[in-house]
Short mmCIF file of C-alpha atoms in Angstrom, two decimals:
data_model
loop_
_atom_site.label_atom_id
_atom_site.label_comp_id
_atom_site.label_asym_id
_atom_site.label_seq_id
_atom_site.Cartn_x
_atom_site.Cartn_y
_atom_site.Cartn_z
CA MET A 1 0.00 0.00 0.00
CA THR A 2 1.11 3.54 -0.59
CA SER A 3 0.50 6.63 1.49
CA GLU A 4 -0.98 9.93 0.38
CA ASN A 5 2.45 11.18 -0.68
CA GLY A 6 2.97 8.13 -2.88
CA GLN A 7 5.76 6.51 -0.85
CA LYS A 8 5.40 2.93 0.26
CA GLY A 9 4.83 2.89 4.02
CA ALA A 10 5.59 6.59 4.51
CA TYR A 11 2.65 8.16 6.32
CA PRO A 12 2.63 11.81 7.40
CA LEU A 13 3.31 12.32 11.11
CA GLY A 14 -0.03 14.12 11.55
CA MET A 15 -1.91 11.10 10.24
CA VAL A 16 0.00 8.75 12.55
CA LEU A 17 -0.68 10.97 15.58
CA SER A 18 -4.36 11.06 14.65
CA VAL A 19 -4.46 7.26 14.63
CA PHE A 20 -2.66 7.19 18.01
CA HIS A 21 -5.38 9.41 19.47
CA ARG A 22 -8.08 7.26 17.86
CA VAL A 23 -6.68 4.09 19.45
CA GLN A 24 -6.40 5.82 22.84
CA VAL A 25 -10.01 7.01 22.72
CA HIS A 26 -11.17 3.56 21.62
CA LEU A 27 -9.39 1.90 24.56
CA GLU A 28 -10.91 4.31 27.05
CA ALA A 29 -14.41 3.80 25.60
CA GLN A 30 -14.09 0.01 25.69
CA TRP A 31 -12.87 -0.08 29.30
CA HIS A 32 -15.62 2.33 30.32
CA ALA A 33 -18.22 0.06 28.75
CA GLN A 34 -16.76 -2.99 30.52
CA VAL A 35 -16.78 -1.54 34.03
CA ARG A 36 -20.08 0.32 33.54
CA ALA A 37 -18.83 3.11 35.77
CA GLU A 38 -17.69 6.66 35.39
CA TRP A 39 -14.39 6.67 33.52
CA ARG A 40 -11.60 8.15 35.53
CA VAL A 41 -8.00 8.26 34.46
CA ASP A 42 -6.17 5.42 36.16
CA PRO A 43 -2.59 6.53 36.89
CA GLU A 44 -1.58 2.86 36.75
CA ILE A 45 -2.50 2.61 33.06
CA SER A 46 -0.64 4.69 30.53
CA PHE A 47 -0.54 4.78 26.74
CA HIS A 48 2.71 6.00 25.17
CA LEU A 49 3.68 6.97 21.66
CA ALA A 50 6.85 5.22 20.48
CA GLY A 51 8.80 4.61 17.27
CA SER A 52 9.47 7.13 14.54
CA ALA A 53 6.41 9.20 15.47
CA ARG A 54 7.85 9.77 18.95
CA ARG A 55 11.16 10.71 17.36
CA GLY A 56 9.30 13.38 15.36
CA ALA A 57 9.97 11.93 11.91
CA ALA A 58 8.19 13.74 9.08
CA THR A 59 6.87 10.40 7.83
CA CYS A 60 6.41 7.06 9.57
CA GLY A 61 6.12 3.51 8.29
CA ASP A 62 3.70 2.57 11.08
CA LEU A 63 2.50 3.58 14.52
CA ASP A 64 4.26 2.07 17.52
CA ALA A 65 2.76 2.45 20.97
CA VAL A 66 3.23 1.02 24.46
CA LEU A 67 0.27 0.29 26.72
CA HIS A 68 1.60 -0.02 30.28
CA VAL A 69 -0.74 -1.69 32.76
CA HIS A 70 0.72 -1.73 36.26
CA PRO A 71 -0.27 -4.78 38.33
CA ARG A 72 -1.85 -2.45 40.93
CA SER A 73 -4.22 -0.96 38.36
CA ARG A 74 -7.88 -1.18 39.31
CA PHE A 75 -8.54 -1.88 35.62
CA GLY A 76 -5.69 -4.36 35.36
CA GLU A 77 -7.89 -7.35 34.62
CA LEU A 78 -9.82 -5.42 32.00
CA ALA A 79 -6.77 -3.97 30.28
CA THR A 80 -6.33 -6.91 28.00
CA LEU A 81 -6.22 -7.38 24.29
CA GLU A 82 -9.99 -7.67 24.00
CA PRO A 83 -10.69 -3.92 23.71
CA LEU A 84 -8.07 -3.73 20.99
CA GLN A 85 -9.60 -6.67 19.15
CA ALA A 86 -13.20 -5.62 19.70
CA SER A 87 -15.67 -6.07 16.88
CA THR A 88 -16.26 -2.30 16.89
CA TRP A 89 -12.96 -1.98 15.03
CA LEU A 90 -14.28 -4.16 12.23
CA ALA A 91 -17.30 -1.89 11.85
CA GLU A 92 -14.86 1.00 11.35
CA GLY A 93 -12.90 -0.86 8.66
CA VAL A 94 -9.97 -1.67 10.95
CA GLU A 95 -8.57 -5.20 10.98
CA PRO A 96 -7.19 -6.33 14.37
CA LEU A 97 -4.38 -8.89 14.14
CA ARG A 98 -3.04 -10.75 17.17
CA ALA A 99 0.64 -10.32 18.04
CA ALA A 100 2.73 -12.16 20.63
CA ASP A 101 2.90 -9.26 23.09
CA GLY A 102 0.10 -6.99 21.95
CA VAL A 103 -1.99 -6.40 18.88
CA VAL A 104 -1.51 -4.93 15.43
CA LEU A 105 -4.35 -2.88 13.97
CA ARG A 106 -4.45 -2.45 10.19
CA PHE A 107 -6.28 0.72 9.18
CA ALA A 108 -7.75 1.61 5.78
CA GLY A 109 -4.95 2.85 3.54
CA GLY A 110 -2.48 0.33 4.97
CA LEU A 111 -1.24 2.11 8.11
CA THR A 112 -0.69 -0.35 10.95
CA ALA A 113 -0.64 0.38 14.66
CA ASP A 114 1.55 -1.96 16.72
CA VAL A 115 0.40 -1.73 20.34
CA ARG A 116 2.62 -3.55 22.83
CA ILE A 117 1.23 -4.35 26.25
CA VAL A 118 3.70 -4.18 29.14
CA ARG A 119 2.40 -5.60 32.41
CA ASP A 120 5.61 -5.80 34.39
CA GLN A 121 5.63 -3.36 37.26
CA ASP A 122 8.91 -1.73 36.27
CA CYS A 123 9.68 -2.51 32.61
CA CYS A 124 7.77 0.28 30.86
CA GLY A 125 10.91 2.45 30.60
CA GLY A 126 12.92 -0.30 28.95
CA ALA A 127 10.10 -1.10 26.52
CA LEU A 128 9.58 2.57 25.69
CA ALA A 129 13.31 3.13 25.12
CA PHE A 130 13.56 0.06 22.88
CA LEU A 131 10.38 0.70 20.88
CA THR A 132 11.25 4.36 20.33
CA GLY A 133 14.53 3.26 18.75
CA PRO A 134 15.77 3.67 16.11
CA ARG A 135 17.39 0.27 15.49
CA ARG A 136 20.96 1.55 15.38
CA PHE A 137 20.50 3.50 18.62
CA ASN A 138 19.20 0.32 20.28
CA ARG A 139 22.21 -1.60 18.99
CA TYR A 140 24.51 1.06 20.42
CA MET A 141 22.75 0.91 23.82
CA ALA A 142 22.99 -2.90 23.83
CA TYR A 143 26.68 -2.70 22.99
CA ARG A 144 27.23 -0.30 25.89
CA LEU A 145 25.04 -2.27 28.34
CA PHE A 146 25.87 -5.86 27.43
CA GLY A 147 28.97 -5.66 25.23
CA ASP A 148 26.91 -7.16 22.36
CA ALA A 149 24.84 -5.10 19.91
CA ASP A 150 22.78 -8.17 18.96
CA ARG A 151 21.23 -8.24 22.44
CA ALA A 152 19.22 -5.05 21.72
CA PRO A 153 15.77 -6.70 22.25
CA GLU A 154 16.75 -7.32 25.89
CA ILE A 155 16.55 -3.57 26.49
CA ALA A 156 12.75 -3.91 26.49
CA GLU A 157 13.02 -6.09 29.63
CA ILE A 158 15.03 -3.61 31.70
CA ALA A 159 13.21 -2.61 34.87
CA ASP A 160 13.74 1.13 35.07
CA THR A 161 12.42 4.41 33.76
CA GLU A 162 13.33 5.32 30.19
CA ARG A 163 15.69 8.01 31.50
CA GLY A 164 17.28 5.46 33.81
CA VAL A 165 17.82 2.98 30.98
CA LEU A 166 19.57 5.60 28.86
CA LEU A 167 21.65 6.92 31.75
CA ASP A 168 22.80 3.38 32.62
CA ALA A 169 23.64 2.60 29.00
CA LEU A 170 25.10 5.90 27.86
CA GLY A 171 25.62 8.10 30.89
CA VAL A 172 23.49 10.79 29.27
CA TRP A 173 19.83 11.42 28.38
CA VAL A 174 19.32 11.52 24.62
CA PRO A 175 15.94 12.94 23.52
CA PRO A 176 14.02 10.76 21.02
CA ASP A 177 14.56 13.18 18.12
CA LYS A 178 18.36 13.08 18.59
CA ARG A 179 18.86 9.32 18.94
CA ASP A 180 19.59 8.48 15.32
CA SER A 181 22.32 11.11 14.97
CA TYR A 182 23.72 10.19 18.42
CA ALA A 183 24.17 6.56 17.34
CA ALA A 184 25.73 7.65 14.05
CA GLU A 185 28.20 9.88 15.89
CA HIS A 186 29.27 6.83 17.90
CA GLY A 187 29.79 4.56 14.91
CA PHE A 188 26.48 2.72 14.82
#
C-alpha cells in the first residue's frame, strides 16, 4: 500500500498521531463500557507513543505504541487485548491482528498500529526506550550495556524508567529526536 504522498509505508506524522489518538479514545471507551462506571483516568495505566512518530519523523512507516498496565491498576484485569480486538474496530474498517505481546491494527490505507502491552511493574521504561529506537540506537545501547549489539531486544526487559535505561547505557539522556544522529556519531 502507498501513502498519500505516494511513498510505500511513509505516512505523514499528523496522520499517525491522529491514529494514536483514535486508538487511545477507543481503549478508554471500551474499558468504560466494561466496568459500567464513570471513567476516571487510572494513573496505573498509561498509553505512550513510540517509534518514529515519537522521534518526530516527518513520515512514519507505522504507529508504535506502548500500553503499560501496572499490576496495581484497578482496571488491570480489563486492560487486556480484547478492547483492541473488539468487533467495533471491524465496523470502522480496521482489521485487528493478534501479536505475541500486543496487537496490530491495520487501518484503511495500509497504516498499521503496533500496540505492545507491558504488564511488568517496572519494565515500561525499557520497553519505551527500545520501541522508540531507532534500530541503530538500540544496537549502540545494547553494545554499551551488554557488550553485544545483537542483544538489543533485551533492552525492552530492563526494569527502570526510560531516562534510567539511557543513563545506565550511555551516561546521558538523549531525547528521542536526537537518537539516530547520536548513534551515528558513535559509529552505529
